[in-house]
Tab-separated table of C-alpha atoms and ligand atoms in Angstrom:
chain	number	residue	atom	x	y	z
A	1	MET	CA	12.130	157.315	-115.486
A	2	GLY	CA	11.351	153.930	-117.010
A	3	ARG	CA	8.255	153.459	-114.863
A	4	ARG	CA	5.286	152.883	-117.074
A	5	PHE	CA	2.533	153.200	-114.547
A	6	VAL	CA	1.966	154.739	-111.171
A	7	THR	CA	0.792	152.647	-108.257
A	8	LEU	CA	-0.059	153.787	-104.771
A	9	PRO	CA	2.811	153.189	-102.364
A	10	TRP	CA	2.292	150.267	-100.023
A	11	SER	CA	1.904	150.977	-96.326
A	12	PRO	CA	4.469	149.494	-93.883
A	13	LEU	CA	1.848	146.998	-92.708
A	14	ARG	CA	1.063	145.882	-96.217
A	15	TRP	CA	4.738	145.186	-96.881
A	16	ALA	CA	5.075	143.315	-93.598
A	17	ASN	CA	1.909	141.286	-94.167
A	18	SER	CA	2.904	140.381	-97.683
A	19	ILE	CA	6.281	139.024	-96.566
A	20	THR	CA	4.728	137.353	-93.516
A	21	LYS	CA	2.329	135.449	-95.781
A	22	MET	CA	5.206	134.347	-97.951
A	23	LEU	CA	7.242	133.180	-94.941
A	24	ASN	CA	4.219	131.352	-93.528
A	25	ALA	CA	3.827	129.563	-96.840
A	26	VAL	CA	7.509	128.607	-96.949
A	27	TYR	CA	8.069	127.593	-93.323
A	28	GLY	CA	4.587	126.849	-91.961
A	29	THR	CA	4.833	126.266	-88.226
A	30	THR	CA	8.265	124.665	-88.296
A	31	PRO	CA	10.908	125.891	-85.842
A	32	GLU	CA	12.673	127.554	-88.773
A	33	ARG	CA	9.876	130.109	-89.036
A	34	PHE	CA	11.272	132.239	-86.167
A	35	PRO	CA	13.259	134.279	-85.634
A	36	VAL	CA	12.991	135.816	-89.066
A	37	ASN	CA	16.378	135.784	-90.774
A	38	VAL	CA	16.233	139.385	-91.943
A	39	THR	CA	19.504	139.222	-93.846
A	40	LEU	CA	18.347	136.262	-95.929
A	41	VAL	CA	14.810	137.541	-96.439
A	42	ALA	CA	15.933	141.062	-97.371
A	43	LYS	CA	18.378	139.784	-99.985
A	44	GLU	CA	16.136	137.126	-101.529
A	45	TYR	CA	12.945	139.154	-101.491
A	46	SER	CA	14.572	142.254	-102.969
A	47	HIS	CA	16.329	140.204	-105.683
A	48	GLN	CA	13.025	138.627	-106.679
A	49	ARG	CA	10.914	141.700	-106.536
A	50	PHE	CA	13.346	144.434	-107.558
A	51	PRO	CA	16.013	142.603	-109.584
A	52	ASP	CA	17.472	145.876	-110.879
A	53	ASP	CA	17.721	147.449	-107.458
A	54	PRO	CA	18.236	144.696	-104.829
A	55	ILE	CA	19.840	144.587	-101.407
A	56	THR	CA	23.270	143.155	-102.122
A	57	LEU	CA	24.992	143.556	-98.785
A	58	VAL	CA	24.093	143.266	-95.086
A	59	LYS	CA	26.923	143.671	-92.598
A	60	GLY	CA	28.189	145.143	-89.351
A	61	ALA	CA	30.564	148.096	-89.347
A	62	THR	CA	31.788	150.951	-87.206
A	63	LEU	CA	29.001	153.493	-87.347
A	64	PRO	CA	29.740	156.602	-85.321
A	65	GLY	CA	26.682	157.677	-83.365
A	66	PHE	CA	23.986	155.621	-84.993
A	67	ASP	CA	22.630	152.073	-84.957
A	68	GLY	CA	21.985	151.314	-88.590
A	69	ALA	CA	21.897	152.694	-92.094
A	70	LEU	CA	20.641	152.049	-95.582
A	71	TYR	CA	23.218	152.990	-98.200
A	72	ARG	CA	23.149	153.021	-101.952
A	73	ALA	CA	25.921	150.956	-103.528
A	74	PRO	CA	28.892	152.868	-104.980
A	75	ALA	CA	28.278	154.253	-108.472
A	76	ALA	CA	29.928	151.332	-110.278
A	77	LYS	CA	27.689	148.771	-108.556
A	78	LYS	CA	23.962	148.324	-108.352
A	79	GLY	CA	21.704	147.935	-105.387
A	80	TRP	CA	21.692	148.784	-101.709
A	81	GLY	CA	23.473	147.879	-98.513
A	82	ILE	CA	22.169	147.559	-94.967
A	83	VAL	CA	24.766	148.279	-92.329
A	84	TYR	CA	24.400	147.909	-88.563
A	85	ASN	CA	26.611	149.184	-85.774
A	86	ASP	CA	28.768	146.232	-84.766
A	87	SER	CA	29.458	147.659	-81.323
A	88	ILE	CA	25.854	146.926	-80.293
A	89	LYS	CA	25.895	144.219	-77.639
A	90	SER	CA	22.273	143.117	-77.867
A	91	ALA	CA	21.485	140.640	-80.658
A	92	GLY	CA	17.813	141.603	-80.429
A	93	ARG	CA	18.614	145.230	-81.017
A	94	ILE	CA	20.690	144.344	-84.079
A	95	ASN	CA	17.900	142.210	-85.503
A	96	PHE	CA	15.368	144.969	-84.994
A	97	THR	CA	17.714	147.424	-86.665
A	98	LEU	CA	18.013	145.102	-89.692
A	99	GLY	CA	14.226	144.893	-89.942
A	100	HIS	CA	14.015	148.666	-89.625
A	101	GLU	CA	16.516	149.255	-92.434
A	102	PHE	CA	14.790	146.679	-94.646
A	103	GLY	CA	11.651	148.752	-94.070
A	104	HIS	CA	13.453	151.891	-95.225
A	105	TYR	CA	14.556	150.049	-98.350
A	106	LEU	CA	11.016	148.951	-99.224
A	107	ILE	CA	9.238	152.157	-98.291
A	108	HIS	CA	11.711	155.025	-98.594
A	109	ARG	CA	14.530	154.274	-101.023
A	110	LEU	CA	12.837	156.094	-103.916
A	111	SER	CA	12.248	159.234	-101.859
A	112	HIS	CA	15.713	159.009	-100.262
A	113	PRO	CA	18.018	157.941	-103.086
A	114	ASP	CA	21.139	158.667	-101.037
A	115	GLY	CA	20.088	156.443	-98.151
A	116	ILE	CA	19.171	156.940	-94.503
A	117	GLU	CA	21.078	156.802	-91.199
A	118	CYS	CA	19.220	155.820	-88.021
A	119	GLY	CA	19.582	155.980	-84.233
A	120	ASP	CA	18.636	153.504	-81.518
A	121	GLN	CA	15.086	152.320	-82.151
A	122	ASP	CA	14.614	150.623	-78.797
A	123	MET	CA	14.288	153.842	-76.905
A	124	VAL	CA	12.323	156.003	-79.308
A	125	ARG	CA	8.944	154.718	-78.142
A	126	TRP	CA	7.698	154.267	-81.679
A	127	ASP	CA	5.548	157.334	-81.415
A	128	SER	CA	4.598	160.549	-83.000
A	129	ASP	CA	7.218	162.977	-81.730
A	130	TYR	CA	9.673	160.952	-83.744
A	131	ALA	CA	9.847	161.387	-87.486
A	132	GLN	CA	7.216	159.610	-89.542
A	133	LEU	CA	9.978	158.034	-91.586
A	134	GLU	CA	11.274	156.221	-88.522
A	135	GLN	CA	7.784	155.298	-87.375
A	136	GLN	CA	7.059	153.668	-90.688
A	137	ALA	CA	10.310	151.699	-90.699
A	138	ASN	CA	9.579	150.566	-87.137
A	139	GLU	CA	6.036	149.590	-87.980
A	140	PHE	CA	7.366	147.421	-90.772
A	141	ALA	CA	10.035	145.843	-88.530
A	142	VAL	CA	7.481	145.082	-85.807
A	143	GLY	CA	5.106	143.462	-88.305
A	144	LEU	CA	7.854	141.445	-89.961
A	145	LEU	CA	9.604	140.221	-86.807
A	146	MET	CA	6.602	139.773	-84.483
A	147	PRO	CA	3.490	138.938	-86.527
A	148	LEU	CA	0.380	139.280	-84.390
A	149	ASP	CA	-1.097	135.891	-85.297
A	150	ASP	CA	1.958	134.123	-83.955
A	151	PHE	CA	2.395	136.404	-80.913
A	152	ARG	CA	-1.242	135.794	-79.940
A	153	ARG	CA	-0.589	132.071	-79.994
A	154	GLN	CA	2.329	132.550	-77.585
A	155	ILE	CA	0.487	134.888	-75.193
A	156	GLY	CA	-3.281	135.096	-75.515
A	157	PRO	CA	-4.960	138.519	-75.529
A	158	LYS	CA	-6.497	137.933	-72.099
A	159	ALA	CA	-3.379	136.439	-70.472
A	160	LYS	CA	-1.404	138.205	-67.746
A	161	PRO	CA	2.174	137.450	-68.717
A	162	SER	CA	5.258	137.624	-66.541
A	163	LEU	CA	8.372	139.317	-67.864
A	164	GLU	CA	9.801	135.802	-68.291
A	165	GLU	CA	6.957	134.881	-70.645
A	166	ILE	CA	7.411	138.069	-72.642
A	167	GLY	CA	11.152	137.398	-72.495
A	168	ALA	CA	10.553	133.992	-74.100
A	169	CYS	CA	8.817	135.778	-76.975
A	170	ALA	CA	11.685	138.269	-77.216
A	171	LYS	CA	13.952	135.260	-77.638
A	172	ARG	CA	11.614	133.590	-80.148
A	173	TYR	CA	11.594	136.716	-82.340
A	174	ASP	CA	15.164	137.814	-81.536
A	175	VAL	CA	14.146	141.271	-80.357
A	176	SER	CA	14.729	143.147	-77.109
A	177	LEU	CA	12.472	142.688	-74.094
A	178	ILE	CA	11.219	146.253	-74.570
A	179	ALA	CA	10.266	145.631	-78.203
A	180	ALA	CA	8.403	142.420	-77.303
A	181	THR	CA	6.598	144.140	-74.418
A	182	LEU	CA	5.531	147.046	-76.639
A	183	ARG	CA	4.218	144.587	-79.223
A	184	TRP	CA	2.230	142.681	-76.573
A	185	LEU	CA	0.778	145.983	-75.291
A	186	GLN	CA	-0.614	146.608	-78.786
A	187	TYR	CA	-3.026	143.688	-78.690
A	188	THR	CA	-3.588	142.722	-75.080
A	189	GLU	CA	-7.131	143.126	-73.782
A	190	ARG	CA	-5.736	143.683	-70.292
A	191	ARG	CA	-5.119	146.992	-68.576
A	192	SER	CA	-1.338	147.099	-68.391
A	193	VAL	CA	1.341	149.767	-68.474
A	194	LEU	CA	5.062	149.561	-69.218
A	195	VAL	CA	7.156	152.129	-67.341
A	196	VAL	CA	10.809	152.662	-68.191
A	197	SER	CA	12.652	154.537	-65.450
A	198	ARG	CA	16.163	155.699	-64.643
A	199	ASP	CA	17.589	157.283	-61.509
A	200	GLY	CA	14.164	157.408	-59.878
A	201	PHE	CA	12.333	159.127	-62.724
A	202	ILE	CA	10.059	157.897	-65.497
A	203	LEU	CA	11.828	158.093	-68.845
A	204	TRP	CA	8.718	157.095	-70.749
A	205	ALA	CA	5.710	154.850	-70.376
A	206	ARG	CA	3.306	153.032	-72.645
A	207	SER	CA	-0.216	151.873	-71.843
A	208	SER	CA	-2.315	149.163	-73.439
A	209	ASP	CA	-5.320	150.510	-75.266
A	210	ARG	CA	-7.688	149.529	-72.485
A	211	ALA	CA	-5.462	151.070	-69.802
A	212	LEU	CA	-5.165	154.270	-71.808
A	213	ARG	CA	-8.905	154.563	-72.314
A	214	THR	CA	-9.537	154.117	-68.607
A	215	GLY	CA	-7.078	156.780	-67.502
A	216	ALA	CA	-4.115	154.577	-66.565
A	217	TYR	CA	-1.234	156.328	-68.285
A	218	PHE	CA	1.692	158.642	-67.634
A	219	LYS	CA	2.102	161.741	-69.702
A	220	THR	CA	5.842	162.331	-69.952
A	221	VAL	CA	6.181	164.684	-72.889
A	222	GLY	CA	6.052	168.438	-72.318
A	223	ARG	CA	6.087	168.334	-68.526
A	224	SER	CA	8.581	168.066	-65.673
A	225	PRO	CA	9.944	164.580	-64.951
A	226	ILE	CA	7.679	162.282	-62.917
A	227	PRO	CA	9.406	160.524	-60.015
A	228	ILE	CA	8.636	156.835	-59.620
A	229	PRO	CA	6.704	156.009	-56.424
A	230	GLU	CA	8.889	155.416	-53.334
A	231	LEU	CA	7.104	152.146	-52.670
A	232	SER	CA	7.556	150.832	-56.189
A	233	LEU	CA	9.798	147.879	-56.878
A	234	ALA	CA	11.710	149.998	-59.371
A	235	ALA	CA	12.634	152.418	-56.550
A	236	ARG	CA	13.940	149.649	-54.284
A	237	PRO	CA	16.907	147.924	-55.926
A	238	SER	CA	17.536	145.768	-52.840
A	239	LEU	CA	14.019	144.273	-53.112
A	240	LEU	CA	14.330	143.997	-56.867
A	241	ALA	CA	17.385	141.785	-56.454
A	242	GLY	CA	15.328	139.228	-54.519
A	243	ALA	CA	11.936	139.140	-56.191
A	244	ASN	CA	10.672	140.698	-59.350
A	245	ALA	CA	6.946	140.861	-58.614
A	246	ILE	CA	4.952	142.679	-55.964
A	247	GLU	CA	1.293	143.469	-55.248
A	248	HIS	CA	0.757	147.152	-54.551
A	249	ASP	CA	-2.054	148.732	-52.564
A	250	GLU	CA	-3.956	151.696	-53.868
A	251	ASN	CA	-2.115	154.995	-54.376
A	252	VAL	CA	1.281	153.585	-55.197
A	253	TRP	CA	1.479	153.721	-58.989
A	254	PHE	CA	-2.171	154.641	-59.466
A	255	ALA	CA	-5.169	155.361	-57.272
A	256	GLU	CA	-6.074	151.709	-57.689
A	257	SER	CA	-4.066	148.686	-56.640
A	258	CYS	CA	-1.817	146.979	-59.166
A	259	GLU	CA	0.787	144.304	-59.619
A	260	GLU	CA	4.294	145.374	-60.592
A	261	ILE	CA	6.826	143.105	-62.232
A	262	ALA	CA	10.170	144.788	-62.582
A	263	LEU	CA	13.535	144.116	-64.064
A	264	ALA	CA	16.751	146.104	-63.930
A	265	SER	CA	18.312	145.950	-67.360
A	266	ASP	CA	21.822	144.569	-67.591
A	267	HIS	CA	22.577	146.296	-70.834
A	268	TYR	CA	21.342	149.739	-69.971
A	269	ASP	CA	21.028	151.706	-66.787
A	270	PHE	CA	17.245	151.647	-66.692
A	271	THR	CA	14.526	149.640	-65.012
A	272	LEU	CA	11.445	148.147	-66.641
A	273	SER	CA	8.243	147.968	-64.622
A	274	LEU	CA	5.288	146.139	-66.102
A	275	LEU	CA	2.144	147.141	-64.219
A	276	HIS	CA	-0.900	144.883	-64.390
A	277	LEU	CA	-4.099	146.610	-63.285
A	278	GLY	CA	-7.458	145.089	-62.468
A	279	ARG	CA	-10.561	145.119	-64.614
A	280	ALA	CA	-12.148	147.990	-62.725
A	281	VAL	CA	-12.519	151.152	-64.723
A	282	TRP	CA	-11.048	154.210	-63.155
A	283	ARG	CA	-10.834	157.717	-64.505
A	284	ASN	CA	-7.937	160.093	-64.149
A	285	GLN	CA	-8.973	162.828	-61.766
A	286	ASP	CA	-7.623	165.786	-63.659
A	287	ASP	CA	-9.519	164.533	-66.677
A	288	GLU	CA	-6.784	165.543	-68.999
A	289	GLU	CA	-7.016	164.263	-72.537
A	290	PRO	CA	-4.164	161.921	-73.325
A	291	THR	CA	-1.750	163.558	-75.714
A	292	ASP	CA	-0.543	162.146	-78.942
A	293	ASP	CA	2.494	160.565	-77.398
A	294	THR	CA	0.396	158.077	-75.504
A	295	PHE	CA	-1.393	156.801	-78.562
A	296	ASP	CA	-0.389	153.680	-80.250
A	297	LEU	CA	1.670	154.007	-83.368
A	298	MET	CA	-0.097	151.075	-84.964
A	299	GLN	CA	-3.447	152.810	-84.772
A	300	ARG	CA	-2.302	155.842	-86.639
A	301	SER	CA	-3.268	156.041	-90.238
A	302	LEU	CA	-0.143	156.228	-92.246
A	303	GLY	CA	0.196	158.330	-95.328
A	304	ASN	CA	3.103	158.858	-97.654
A	305	PRO	CA	6.392	159.939	-96.128
A	306	GLY	CA	7.054	163.646	-96.174
B	401	LIG	ZN1	15.495	154.684	-89.666
């Protein structure tokens, strides 16, 4: 084995924080700090830290049915390769995939010596019904690409951002609008909910912590599909083409009034609705406990894979 001592494996957050500190020290607050150049960082960091087992290759290729993969180099060569699906149109999705695979390299290469192949991470909601392996790689990618200290400087925890403002962060970090919105939902002190819908039904939704604790959430797992409200912006494409924000009365999305900002995605056939609720605390009438799928990945304690 050649390993002389046993250390506890680092958590995804510890890896991300360690590299974030290093990048902060190198780049400070210069414009070069973001977006994180995952290809460069993955190669240099792995060569420094694991010189016998580094990442030697990062490239696009034809990957049938998945978005990215971590492969071990052929027997004659040393190291690892990160490969992304070069048919992906969204640069943000590619960048997130690279961060995700770098996470697999750091966290999982010893337990998965043959490598790992991965699907689309944008639409997996980063939550518990997905494998812990993928959660951990996503948690690393989120921490590496969108460090909270910087994100909080872009959009304060009490701010009520528009999709344009979150979109500016998505651009800053080179991630998709969904990934940036999910990251913002993790720290905002507001009551806000992201709803992703298609063909008039909710695909999935994610609430900020404060919204979740005050009953503003949609449970989508293990039940029949929830139609989006007829009066919602998401249900009225003609309105959506003209304006992307609307104030709703009570009993549209929730019993209370809310503001909806919506956007029909160009790349996919779904609609994003960001719902901003007021400060008032309101309890869900059926008093159902939120299930696991509504909890935030980042608040889960993470153990060893497997
Ligand atoms: Zn993966």
